[in-house]
Coordinates of C-alpha atoms in Angstrom, one line a residue:
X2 CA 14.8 20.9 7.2
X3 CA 17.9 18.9 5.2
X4 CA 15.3 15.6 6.6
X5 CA 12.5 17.1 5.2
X6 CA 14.5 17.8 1.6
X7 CA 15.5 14.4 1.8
X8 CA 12.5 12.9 2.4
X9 CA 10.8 14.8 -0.8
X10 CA 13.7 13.9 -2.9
X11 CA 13.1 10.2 -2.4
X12 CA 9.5 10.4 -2.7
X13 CA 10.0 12.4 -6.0
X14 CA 12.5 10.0 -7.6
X15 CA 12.0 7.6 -10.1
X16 CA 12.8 3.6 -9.5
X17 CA 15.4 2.0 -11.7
X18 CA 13.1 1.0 -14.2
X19 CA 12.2 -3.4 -14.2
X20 CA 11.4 -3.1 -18.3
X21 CA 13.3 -2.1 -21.1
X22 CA 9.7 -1.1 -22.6
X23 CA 6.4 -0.7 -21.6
X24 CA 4.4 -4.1 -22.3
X25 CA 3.1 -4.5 -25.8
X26 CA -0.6 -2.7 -26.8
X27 CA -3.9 -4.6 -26.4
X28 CA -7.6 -3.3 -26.2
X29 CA -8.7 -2.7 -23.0
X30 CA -10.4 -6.1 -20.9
X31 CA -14.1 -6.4 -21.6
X32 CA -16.1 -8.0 -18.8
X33 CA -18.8 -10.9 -19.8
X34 CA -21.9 -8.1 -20.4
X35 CA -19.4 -6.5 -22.7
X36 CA -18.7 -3.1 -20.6
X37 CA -15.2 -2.0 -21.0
X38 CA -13.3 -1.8 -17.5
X39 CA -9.4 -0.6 -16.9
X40 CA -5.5 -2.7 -17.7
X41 CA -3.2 -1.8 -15.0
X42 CA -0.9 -2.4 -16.8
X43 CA 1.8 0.1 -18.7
X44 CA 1.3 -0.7 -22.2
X45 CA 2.9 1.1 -25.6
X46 CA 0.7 3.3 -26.9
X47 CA -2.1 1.7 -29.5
X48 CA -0.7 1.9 -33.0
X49 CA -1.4 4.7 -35.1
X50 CA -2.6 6.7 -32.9
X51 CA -0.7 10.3 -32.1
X52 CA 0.7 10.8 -28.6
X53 CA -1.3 13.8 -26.7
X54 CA 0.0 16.7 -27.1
X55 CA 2.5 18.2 -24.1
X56 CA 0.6 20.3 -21.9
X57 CA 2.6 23.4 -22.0
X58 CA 0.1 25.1 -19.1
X59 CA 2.2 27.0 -16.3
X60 CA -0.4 26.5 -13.7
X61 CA -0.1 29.0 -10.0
X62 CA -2.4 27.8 -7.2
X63 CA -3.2 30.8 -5.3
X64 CA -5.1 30.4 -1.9
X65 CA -7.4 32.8 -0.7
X66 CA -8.1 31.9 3.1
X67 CA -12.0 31.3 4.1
X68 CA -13.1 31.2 7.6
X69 CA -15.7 28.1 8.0
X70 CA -17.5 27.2 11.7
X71 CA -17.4 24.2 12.4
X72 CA -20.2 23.0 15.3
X73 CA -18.5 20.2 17.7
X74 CA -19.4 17.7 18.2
X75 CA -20.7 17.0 14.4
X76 CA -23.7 15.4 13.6
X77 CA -24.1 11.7 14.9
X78 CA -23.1 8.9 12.0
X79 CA -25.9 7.9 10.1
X80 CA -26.9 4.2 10.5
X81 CA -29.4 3.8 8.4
X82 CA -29.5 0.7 7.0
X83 CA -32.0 -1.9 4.4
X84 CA -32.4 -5.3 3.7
X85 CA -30.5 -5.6 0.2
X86 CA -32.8 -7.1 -2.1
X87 CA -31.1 -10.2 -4.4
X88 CA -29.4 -9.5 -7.4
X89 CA -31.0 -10.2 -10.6
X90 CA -30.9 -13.6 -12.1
X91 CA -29.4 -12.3 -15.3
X92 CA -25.8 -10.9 -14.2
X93 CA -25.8 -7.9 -16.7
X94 CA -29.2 -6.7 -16.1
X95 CA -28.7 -3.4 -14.0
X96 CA -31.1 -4.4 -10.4
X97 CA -32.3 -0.5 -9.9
X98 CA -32.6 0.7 -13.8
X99 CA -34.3 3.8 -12.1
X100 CA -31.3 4.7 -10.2
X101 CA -28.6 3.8 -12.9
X102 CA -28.5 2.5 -16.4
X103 CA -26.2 3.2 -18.9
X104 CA -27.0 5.5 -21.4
X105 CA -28.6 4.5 -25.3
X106 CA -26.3 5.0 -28.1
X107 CA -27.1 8.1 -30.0
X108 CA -28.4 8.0 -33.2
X109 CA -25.5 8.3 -35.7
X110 CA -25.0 11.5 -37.5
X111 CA -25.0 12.0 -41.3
X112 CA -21.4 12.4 -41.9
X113 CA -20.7 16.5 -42.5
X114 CA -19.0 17.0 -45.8
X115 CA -16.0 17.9 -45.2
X116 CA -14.6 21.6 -45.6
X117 CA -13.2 22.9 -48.6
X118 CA -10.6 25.0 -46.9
X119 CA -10.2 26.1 -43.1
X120 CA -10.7 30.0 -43.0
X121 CA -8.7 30.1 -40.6
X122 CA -5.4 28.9 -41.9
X123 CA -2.8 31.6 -43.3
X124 CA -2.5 31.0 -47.3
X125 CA 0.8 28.5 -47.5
X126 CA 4.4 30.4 -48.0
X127 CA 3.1 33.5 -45.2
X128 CA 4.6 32.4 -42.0
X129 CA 1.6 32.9 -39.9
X130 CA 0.7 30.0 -37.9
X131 CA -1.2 27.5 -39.9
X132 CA 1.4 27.9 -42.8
X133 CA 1.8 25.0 -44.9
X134 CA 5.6 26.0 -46.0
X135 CA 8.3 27.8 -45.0
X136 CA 10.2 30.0 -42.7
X137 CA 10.1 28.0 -39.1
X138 CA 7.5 26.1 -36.7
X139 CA 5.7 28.5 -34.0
X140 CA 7.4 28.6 -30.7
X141 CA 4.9 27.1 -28.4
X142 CA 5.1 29.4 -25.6
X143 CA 3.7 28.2 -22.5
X144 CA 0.4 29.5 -21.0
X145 CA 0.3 31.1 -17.3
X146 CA -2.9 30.2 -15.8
X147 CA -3.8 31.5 -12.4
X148 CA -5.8 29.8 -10.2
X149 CA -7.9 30.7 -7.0
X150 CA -7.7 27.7 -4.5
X151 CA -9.9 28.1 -1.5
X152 CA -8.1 27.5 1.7
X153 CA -10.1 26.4 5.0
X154 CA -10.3 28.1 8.2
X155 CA -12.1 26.0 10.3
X156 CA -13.3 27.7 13.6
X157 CA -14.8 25.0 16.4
X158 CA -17.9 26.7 17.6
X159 CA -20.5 24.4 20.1
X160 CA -23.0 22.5 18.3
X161 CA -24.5 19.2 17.5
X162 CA -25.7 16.5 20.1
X163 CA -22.8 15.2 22.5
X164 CA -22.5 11.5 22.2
X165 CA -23.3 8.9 24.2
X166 CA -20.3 8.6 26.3
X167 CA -18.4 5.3 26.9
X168 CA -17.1 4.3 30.1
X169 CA -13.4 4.7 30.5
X170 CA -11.6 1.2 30.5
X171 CA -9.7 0.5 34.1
X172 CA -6.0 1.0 34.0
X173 CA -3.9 -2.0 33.2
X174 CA -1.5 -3.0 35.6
X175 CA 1.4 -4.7 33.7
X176 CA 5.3 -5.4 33.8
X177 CA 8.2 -5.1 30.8
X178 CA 8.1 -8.5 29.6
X179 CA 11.3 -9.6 27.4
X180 CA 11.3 -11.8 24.1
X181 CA 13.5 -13.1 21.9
X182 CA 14.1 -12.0 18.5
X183 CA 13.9 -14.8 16.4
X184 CA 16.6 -16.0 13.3
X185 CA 14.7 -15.2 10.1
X186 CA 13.1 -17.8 7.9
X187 CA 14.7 -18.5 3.9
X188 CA 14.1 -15.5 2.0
X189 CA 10.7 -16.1 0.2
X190 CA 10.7 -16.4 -3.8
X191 CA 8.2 -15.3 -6.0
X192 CA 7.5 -17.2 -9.0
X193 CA 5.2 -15.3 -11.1
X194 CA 2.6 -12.4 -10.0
X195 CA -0.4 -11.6 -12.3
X196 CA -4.0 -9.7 -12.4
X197 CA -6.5 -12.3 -11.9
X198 CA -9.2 -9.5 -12.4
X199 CA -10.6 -6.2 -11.6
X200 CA -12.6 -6.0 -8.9
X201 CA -14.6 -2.7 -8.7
X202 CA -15.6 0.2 -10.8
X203 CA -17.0 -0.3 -14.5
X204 CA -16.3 -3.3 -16.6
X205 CA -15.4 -5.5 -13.5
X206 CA -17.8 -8.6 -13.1
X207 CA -19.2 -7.0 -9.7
X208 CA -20.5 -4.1 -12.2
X209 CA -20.0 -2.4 -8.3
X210 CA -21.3 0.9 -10.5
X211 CA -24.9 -0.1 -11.5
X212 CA -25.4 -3.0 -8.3
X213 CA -23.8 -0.6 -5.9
X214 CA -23.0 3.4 -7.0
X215 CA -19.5 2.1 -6.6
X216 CA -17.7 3.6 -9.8
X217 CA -14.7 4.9 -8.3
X218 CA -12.9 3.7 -5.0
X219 CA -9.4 1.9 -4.0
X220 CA -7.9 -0.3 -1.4
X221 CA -9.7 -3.3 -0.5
X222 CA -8.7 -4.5 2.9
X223 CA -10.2 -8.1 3.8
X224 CA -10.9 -10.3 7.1
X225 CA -12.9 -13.2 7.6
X226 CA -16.3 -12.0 9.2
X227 CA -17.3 -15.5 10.2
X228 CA -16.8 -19.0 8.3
X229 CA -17.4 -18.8 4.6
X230 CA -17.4 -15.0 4.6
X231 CA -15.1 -12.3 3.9
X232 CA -15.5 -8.6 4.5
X233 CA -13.6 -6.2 1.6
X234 CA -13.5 -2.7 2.8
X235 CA -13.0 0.4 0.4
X236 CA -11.2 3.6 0.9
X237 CA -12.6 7.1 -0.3
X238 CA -16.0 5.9 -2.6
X239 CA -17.4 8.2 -5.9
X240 CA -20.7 7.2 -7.7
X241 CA -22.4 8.3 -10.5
X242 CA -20.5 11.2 -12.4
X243 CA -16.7 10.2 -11.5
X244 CA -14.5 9.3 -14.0
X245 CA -10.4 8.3 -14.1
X246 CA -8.0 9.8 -13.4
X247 CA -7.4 9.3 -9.7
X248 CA -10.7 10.3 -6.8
X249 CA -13.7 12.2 -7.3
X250 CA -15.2 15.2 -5.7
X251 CA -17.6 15.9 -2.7
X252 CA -20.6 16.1 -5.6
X253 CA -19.7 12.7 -7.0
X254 CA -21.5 10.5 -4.6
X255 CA -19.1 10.3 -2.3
X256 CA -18.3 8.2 0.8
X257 CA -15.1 8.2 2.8
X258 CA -15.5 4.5 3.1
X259 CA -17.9 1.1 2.1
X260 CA -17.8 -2.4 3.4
X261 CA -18.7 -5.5 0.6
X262 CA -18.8 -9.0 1.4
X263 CA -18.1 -11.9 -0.3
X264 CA -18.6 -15.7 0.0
X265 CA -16.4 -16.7 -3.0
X266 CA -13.7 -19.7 -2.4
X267 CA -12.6 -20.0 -5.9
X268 CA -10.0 -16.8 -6.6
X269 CA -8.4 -17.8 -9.6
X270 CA -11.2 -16.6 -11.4
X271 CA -11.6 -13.2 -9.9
X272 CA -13.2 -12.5 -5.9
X273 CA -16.8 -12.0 -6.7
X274 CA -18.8 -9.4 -4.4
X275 CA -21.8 -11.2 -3.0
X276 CA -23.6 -7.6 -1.5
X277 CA -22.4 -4.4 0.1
X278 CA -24.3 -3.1 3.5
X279 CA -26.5 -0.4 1.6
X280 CA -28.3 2.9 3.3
X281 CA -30.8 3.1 -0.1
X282 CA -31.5 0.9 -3.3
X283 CA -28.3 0.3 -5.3
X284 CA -25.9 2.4 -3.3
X285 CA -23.5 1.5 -0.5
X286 CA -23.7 3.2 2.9
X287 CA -20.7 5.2 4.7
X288 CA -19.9 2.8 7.4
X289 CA -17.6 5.6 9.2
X290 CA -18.3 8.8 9.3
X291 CA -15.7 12.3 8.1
X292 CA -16.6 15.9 8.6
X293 CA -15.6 16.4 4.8
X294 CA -13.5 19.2 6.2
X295 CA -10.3 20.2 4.8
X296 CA -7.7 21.0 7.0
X297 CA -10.2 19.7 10.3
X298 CA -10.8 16.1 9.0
X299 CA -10.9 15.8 5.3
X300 CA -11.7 11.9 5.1
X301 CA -11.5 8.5 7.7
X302 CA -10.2 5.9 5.6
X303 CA -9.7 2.0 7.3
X304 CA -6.6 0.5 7.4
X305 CA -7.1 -2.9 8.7
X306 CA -10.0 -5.2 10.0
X307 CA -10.3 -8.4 12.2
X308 CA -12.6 -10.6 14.1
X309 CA -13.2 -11.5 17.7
X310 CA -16.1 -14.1 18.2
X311 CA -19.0 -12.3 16.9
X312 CA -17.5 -8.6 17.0
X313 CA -15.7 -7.5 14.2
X314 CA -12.9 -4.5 14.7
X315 CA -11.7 -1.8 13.0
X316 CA -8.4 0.7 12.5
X317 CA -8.9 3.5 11.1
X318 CA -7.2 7.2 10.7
X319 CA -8.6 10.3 10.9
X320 CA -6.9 12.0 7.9
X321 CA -7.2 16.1 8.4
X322 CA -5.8 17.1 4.9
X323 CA -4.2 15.9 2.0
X324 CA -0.6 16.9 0.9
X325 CA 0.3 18.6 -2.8
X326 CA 3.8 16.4 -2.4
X327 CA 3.0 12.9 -3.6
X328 CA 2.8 10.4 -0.8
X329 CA 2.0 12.9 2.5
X330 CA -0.9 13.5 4.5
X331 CA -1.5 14.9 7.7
X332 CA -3.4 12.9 10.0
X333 CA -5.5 13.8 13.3
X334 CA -5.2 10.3 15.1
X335 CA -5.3 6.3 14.7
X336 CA -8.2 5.1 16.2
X337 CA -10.6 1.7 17.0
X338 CA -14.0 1.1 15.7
X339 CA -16.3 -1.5 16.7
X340 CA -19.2 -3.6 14.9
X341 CA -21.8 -6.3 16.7
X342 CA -23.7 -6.7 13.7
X343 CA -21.1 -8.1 11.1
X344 CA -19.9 -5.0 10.0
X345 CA -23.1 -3.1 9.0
X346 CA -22.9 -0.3 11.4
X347 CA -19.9 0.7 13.6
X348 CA -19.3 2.6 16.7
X349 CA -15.8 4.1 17.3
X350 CA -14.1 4.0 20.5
X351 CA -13.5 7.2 22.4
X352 CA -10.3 6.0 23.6
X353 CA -8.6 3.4 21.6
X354 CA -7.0 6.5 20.2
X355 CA -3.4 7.0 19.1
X356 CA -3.6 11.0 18.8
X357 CA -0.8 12.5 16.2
X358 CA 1.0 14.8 18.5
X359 CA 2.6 17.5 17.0
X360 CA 2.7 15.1 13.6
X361 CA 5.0 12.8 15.9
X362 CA 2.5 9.9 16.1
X363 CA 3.7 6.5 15.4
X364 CA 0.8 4.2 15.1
X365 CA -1.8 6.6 12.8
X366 CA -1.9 4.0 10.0
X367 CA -2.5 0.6 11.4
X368 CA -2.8 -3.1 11.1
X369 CA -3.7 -4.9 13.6
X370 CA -3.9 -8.9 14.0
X371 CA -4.9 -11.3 16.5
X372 CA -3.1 -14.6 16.5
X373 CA -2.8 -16.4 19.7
X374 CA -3.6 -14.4 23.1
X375 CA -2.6 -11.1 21.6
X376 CA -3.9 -8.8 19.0
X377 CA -0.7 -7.3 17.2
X378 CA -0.7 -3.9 15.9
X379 CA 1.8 -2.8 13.4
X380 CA 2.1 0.9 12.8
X381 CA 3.8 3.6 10.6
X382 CA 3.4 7.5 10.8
X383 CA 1.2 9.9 8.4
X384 CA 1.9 9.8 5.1
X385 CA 4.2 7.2 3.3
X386 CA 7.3 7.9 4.3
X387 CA 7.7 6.2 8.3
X388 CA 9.2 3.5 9.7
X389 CA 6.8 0.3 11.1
X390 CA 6.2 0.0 14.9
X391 CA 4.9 -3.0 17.1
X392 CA 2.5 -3.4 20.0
X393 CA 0.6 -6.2 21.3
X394 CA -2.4 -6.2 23.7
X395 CA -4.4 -8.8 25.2
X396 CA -7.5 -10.0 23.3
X397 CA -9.7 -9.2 26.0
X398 CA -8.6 -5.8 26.0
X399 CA -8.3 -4.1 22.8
X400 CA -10.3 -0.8 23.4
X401 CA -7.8 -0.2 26.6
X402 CA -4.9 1.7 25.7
X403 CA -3.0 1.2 29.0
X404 CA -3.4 -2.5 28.5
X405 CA -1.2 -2.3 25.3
X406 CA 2.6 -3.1 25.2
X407 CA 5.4 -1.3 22.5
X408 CA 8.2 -3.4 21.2
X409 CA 11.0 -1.7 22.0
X410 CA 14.5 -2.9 22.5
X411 CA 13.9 -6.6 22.6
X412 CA 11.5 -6.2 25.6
X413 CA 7.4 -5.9 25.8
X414 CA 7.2 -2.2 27.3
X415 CA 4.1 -1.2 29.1
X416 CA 2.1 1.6 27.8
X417 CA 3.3 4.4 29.7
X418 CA 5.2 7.0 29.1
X419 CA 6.8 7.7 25.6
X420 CA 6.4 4.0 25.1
X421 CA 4.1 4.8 21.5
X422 CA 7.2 7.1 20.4
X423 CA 9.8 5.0 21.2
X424 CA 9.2 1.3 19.7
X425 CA 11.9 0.0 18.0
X426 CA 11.6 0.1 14.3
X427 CA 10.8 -3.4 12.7
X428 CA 12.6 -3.4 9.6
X429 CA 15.1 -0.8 7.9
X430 CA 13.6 1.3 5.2
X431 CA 10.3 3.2 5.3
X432 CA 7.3 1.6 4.4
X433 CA 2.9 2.4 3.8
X434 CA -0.3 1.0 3.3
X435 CA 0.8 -2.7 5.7
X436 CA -1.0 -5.8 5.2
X437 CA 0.0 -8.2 7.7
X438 CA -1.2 -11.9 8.3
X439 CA -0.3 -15.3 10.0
X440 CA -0.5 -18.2 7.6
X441 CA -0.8 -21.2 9.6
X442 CA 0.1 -23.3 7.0
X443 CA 3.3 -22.6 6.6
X444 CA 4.2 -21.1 10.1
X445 CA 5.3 -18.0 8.8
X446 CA 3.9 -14.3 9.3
X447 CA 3.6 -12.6 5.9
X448 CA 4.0 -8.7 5.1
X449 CA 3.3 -6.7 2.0
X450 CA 4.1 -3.0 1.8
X451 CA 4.6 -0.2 -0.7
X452 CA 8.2 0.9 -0.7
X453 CA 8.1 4.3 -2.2
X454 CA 11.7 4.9 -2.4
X455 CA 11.9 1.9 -5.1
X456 CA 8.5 2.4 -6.3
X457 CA 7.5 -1.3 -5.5
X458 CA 5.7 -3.4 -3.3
X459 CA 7.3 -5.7 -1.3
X460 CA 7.0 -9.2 1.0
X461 CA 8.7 -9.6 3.9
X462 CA 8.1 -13.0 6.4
X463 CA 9.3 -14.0 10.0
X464 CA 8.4 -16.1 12.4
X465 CA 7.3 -14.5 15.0
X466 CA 6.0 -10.5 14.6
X467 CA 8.8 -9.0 16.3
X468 CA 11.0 -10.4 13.8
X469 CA 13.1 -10.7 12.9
X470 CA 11.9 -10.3 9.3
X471 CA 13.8 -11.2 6.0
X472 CA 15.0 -9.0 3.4
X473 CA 12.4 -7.9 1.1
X474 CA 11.5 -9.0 -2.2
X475 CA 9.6 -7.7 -4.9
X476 CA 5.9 -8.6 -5.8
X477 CA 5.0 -5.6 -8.2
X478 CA 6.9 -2.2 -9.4
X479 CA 5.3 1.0 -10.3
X480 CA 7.7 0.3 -14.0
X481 CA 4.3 -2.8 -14.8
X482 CA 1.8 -1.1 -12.6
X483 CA 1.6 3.2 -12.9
X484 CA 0.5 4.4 -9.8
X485 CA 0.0 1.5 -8.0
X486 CA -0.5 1.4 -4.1
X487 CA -2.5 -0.4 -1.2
X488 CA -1.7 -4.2 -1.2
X489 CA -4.3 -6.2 1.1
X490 CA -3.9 -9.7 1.5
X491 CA -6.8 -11.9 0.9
X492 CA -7.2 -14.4 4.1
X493 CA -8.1 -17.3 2.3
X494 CA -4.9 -17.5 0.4
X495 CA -3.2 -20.7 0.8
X496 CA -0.3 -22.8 -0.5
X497 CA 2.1 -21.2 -2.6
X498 CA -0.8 -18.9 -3.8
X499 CA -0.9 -15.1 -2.5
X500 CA -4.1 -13.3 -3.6
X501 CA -4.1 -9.5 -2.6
X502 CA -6.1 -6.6 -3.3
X503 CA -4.0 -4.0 -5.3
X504 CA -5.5 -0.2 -6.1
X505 CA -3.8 2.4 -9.0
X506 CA -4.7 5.8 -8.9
X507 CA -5.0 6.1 -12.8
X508 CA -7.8 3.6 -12.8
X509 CA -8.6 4.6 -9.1
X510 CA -10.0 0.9 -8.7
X511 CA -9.0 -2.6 -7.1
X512 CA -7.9 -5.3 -8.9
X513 CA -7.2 -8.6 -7.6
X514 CA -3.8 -10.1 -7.6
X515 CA -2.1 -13.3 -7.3
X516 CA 1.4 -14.1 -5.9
X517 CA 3.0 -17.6 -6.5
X518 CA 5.6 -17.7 -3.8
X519 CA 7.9 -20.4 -2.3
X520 CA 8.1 -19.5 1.0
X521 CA 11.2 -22.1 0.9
X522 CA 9.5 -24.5 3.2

């Protein structure tokens, strides 16, 4: 319990703020066929303009339990799948007008006259509200508003087709393998970190609204599909009807996750969005399937993607329900998917699973790289607030759990056991939302995290993935960026240049990012 107290304390706190001010007031960006899209940034407010007034609502949530069946298995994921026709020539003309447009201006009005006195306003001098002069202001005395909140049941009752079911890998035989831990590199600097652009949602250049029915979506993890090509893979999607702030609803077009691609080298313009695999005209399919249950399994939302040859892999968590305190969620495992055809459909492993135990489950939110015979996995907990493991299993045998190893105690542990429970934590400090990657040219591995006890997100490098890793340092703070989470590095950044994928929830978009850093090498 005193844990638990702490743990909502830290996530509640505010950082040390990195600005005296917010940054100075400017219009918001417009994008080169003139829509408006979102600034990131915290800005004064425009001038002359009144803040909003406080909302003095006392709001009670009260749950009224509802029973729902729910048939296992569910229904079978839904690959279908078309041949996206090419975008139009002219970059701001909308490719499916009949599916989306943006609304004509209406006509304007004749300006009303205005009235010669509000009938509603006490004469001045009475002290009713609305009195121009004296005795003193009203008391604005807060509203209690009571609200029903619908909280699900769900039964399991049989139902739907059992699916096809996939031999069970043979059991790895394997020994405790020690390693060294070794010295950290020099503490990475970073320069100067800056939007290059937005990259989804209306008034970005990929107009992912009216090309895709991608208005409202966040994180933006990346891989390199094959050479030339990158894969950007979205979190929790909403089409037409969303609007900011934060996600959507189940009637707002929405998909727990989309895949995009992109072919662009140049990203100190922005990362443009070459095509997205589609189910329809214009919209982007679900590429892994959710019940949409709350409280069963609310949403499955990637965490990391890599390539193998010509099959590309997935990690993914199984999120069950979403958590009132900032920061939490409940998950129902961390699991595998698979692709053979570049990502558009997927397949997910019935046992590359890492089940969440009695909410003890270490690797639910996973990154996983390959990088010489291994495939690394670094994992944290549900929710925000856990520490980062390590495992490592052969290339050849991802989709076999018993093949992996846990980093524990200086040694490769074979995956029996606690082992999963027990890895040894990588770095002090909690840490969400990983994005891990080897850059080859400088030798080092890189790590960006958000660090919700500072409210910042952070690098870390080493040399080799067990560390150990430096100190971190800071790349962005919620103080410049409201809200801000996710933090997926591109894998063509090179040089001193860091490009990575950051998501707000006040926008509830992804806006491209670029680190200069001097790794000190």
């Amino acid at each position: 319990m005193f844990s638990g107290v702490l743990t909502l304390g830290t996530v509640l706190l505010p950082a040390a703020p990195a600005h005296s001010a917010p940054h100075p007031w400017q219009p918001p960006p417009v994008n080169s066929c003139g829509e408006t899209g979102f600034d990131p940034l915290a800005r004064e407010r425009e001038p002359g303009t009144q803040p909003p007034p406080p909302d003095n609502t006392i709001r009670i949530d009260v749950p009224v339990p509802e029973i729902i069946e729910v048939p296992i298995p569910g229904p079978a994921q839904d690959n279908t799948r078309i041949v996206a026709e090419p975008l139009p020539e002219d970059p701001c003309a909308n490719p499916c007008p009949d599916i989306r447009d943006r609304p004509k201006p209406a006509p304007e009005a004749a300006e009303a006259p205005a009235p010669e006195g509000n009938p509603e306003e006490s004469a001045p001098g009475t002290g009713e509200p609305g009195g121009g002069s004296g005795g003193s202001a009203a008391i604005p005395w807060p509203k209690l508003e009571i609200n029903t909140q619908t909280e699900l049941i769900p039964v399991p009752v049989p139902g739907g087709e059992e699916p096809e079911p996939q031999p069970a890998p043979e059991p790895a035989a394997q020994v405790a393998d020690p390693a060294p831990v070794a010295a950290p590199p020099a503490l990475p600097v970073v320069e100067s970190v800056d939007v290059v652009d937005q990259m989804t949602g209306p008034g970005s250049e990929n107009r992912t609204d009216m090309r895709w029915s991608v208005d409202g979506t966040d994180l933006g993890l990346m891989w390199e599909t094959k050479p030339g090509e990158v894969a950007v893979v979205f979190g929790d999607t909403f089409g037409k009807g969303w609007e900011p702030i934060g996600g959507g609803t189940g009637d707002q077009d929405w998909r727990s996750n989309v895949i995009g691609y992109s072919t662009d080298t140049d990203l100190s313009d922005g990362l443009t969005l070459d095509t997205f695999a589609q189910d329809s005209r214009c919209h982007a399919a679900e590429i892994l399937a959710s019940r949409k249950i709350n409280n069963f399994e609310i949403t499955t939302i990637p965490t990391s993607g890599f390539a193998l040859g010509d099959r590309q892999y997935l990690t993914y968590m199984s999120v069950a329900r979403w958590s009132k305190v900032p920061g939490m969620w409940w998950t129902n495992l961390g699991g595998l998917a698979w692709s053979d055809d570049n990502g558009s459909t997927w397949t997910k492993s019935q046992w590359a699973q890492w089940h969440n135990l009695f909410g003890l489950g270490r690797f639910q939110v996973a990154t996983m790289v390959p990088h010489g015979d291994h495939v690394y996995m670094f994992g944290t907990p549900n929710g925000r607030m856990g520490v980062i493991g390590l495992a490592r299993v052969p290339k050849d045998q991802i989709l076999n759990k018993t093949a992996y190893q846990y980093w524990i105690n200086g040694t490769w542990e074979p995956a029996n056991g606690p082992g999963e429970w027990l890895a040894t934590p990588l770095v002090s400090g909690t840490a969400s939302e990983l994005a891990i990657r080897y850059d080859a040219a400088s030798g080092l591995w890189q790590m960006i995290y958000l660090d919700v006890t500072t409210n910042r997100m952070v690098l870390r490098t080493a040399t080799e993935p067990q560390g150990t890793w430096t100190d971190p340092v800071t790349l962005v703070t919620a103080d410049d960026y409201p809200s801000l989470y996710g933090g997926f590095i591109h894998p063509w950044s090179s040089g001193n240049d860091l490009y990575f994928a950051m998501s707000t929830w006040n926008a509830y978009n992804v806006f491209l990012m670029r680190a200069v850093i001097d790794s000190g090498r």
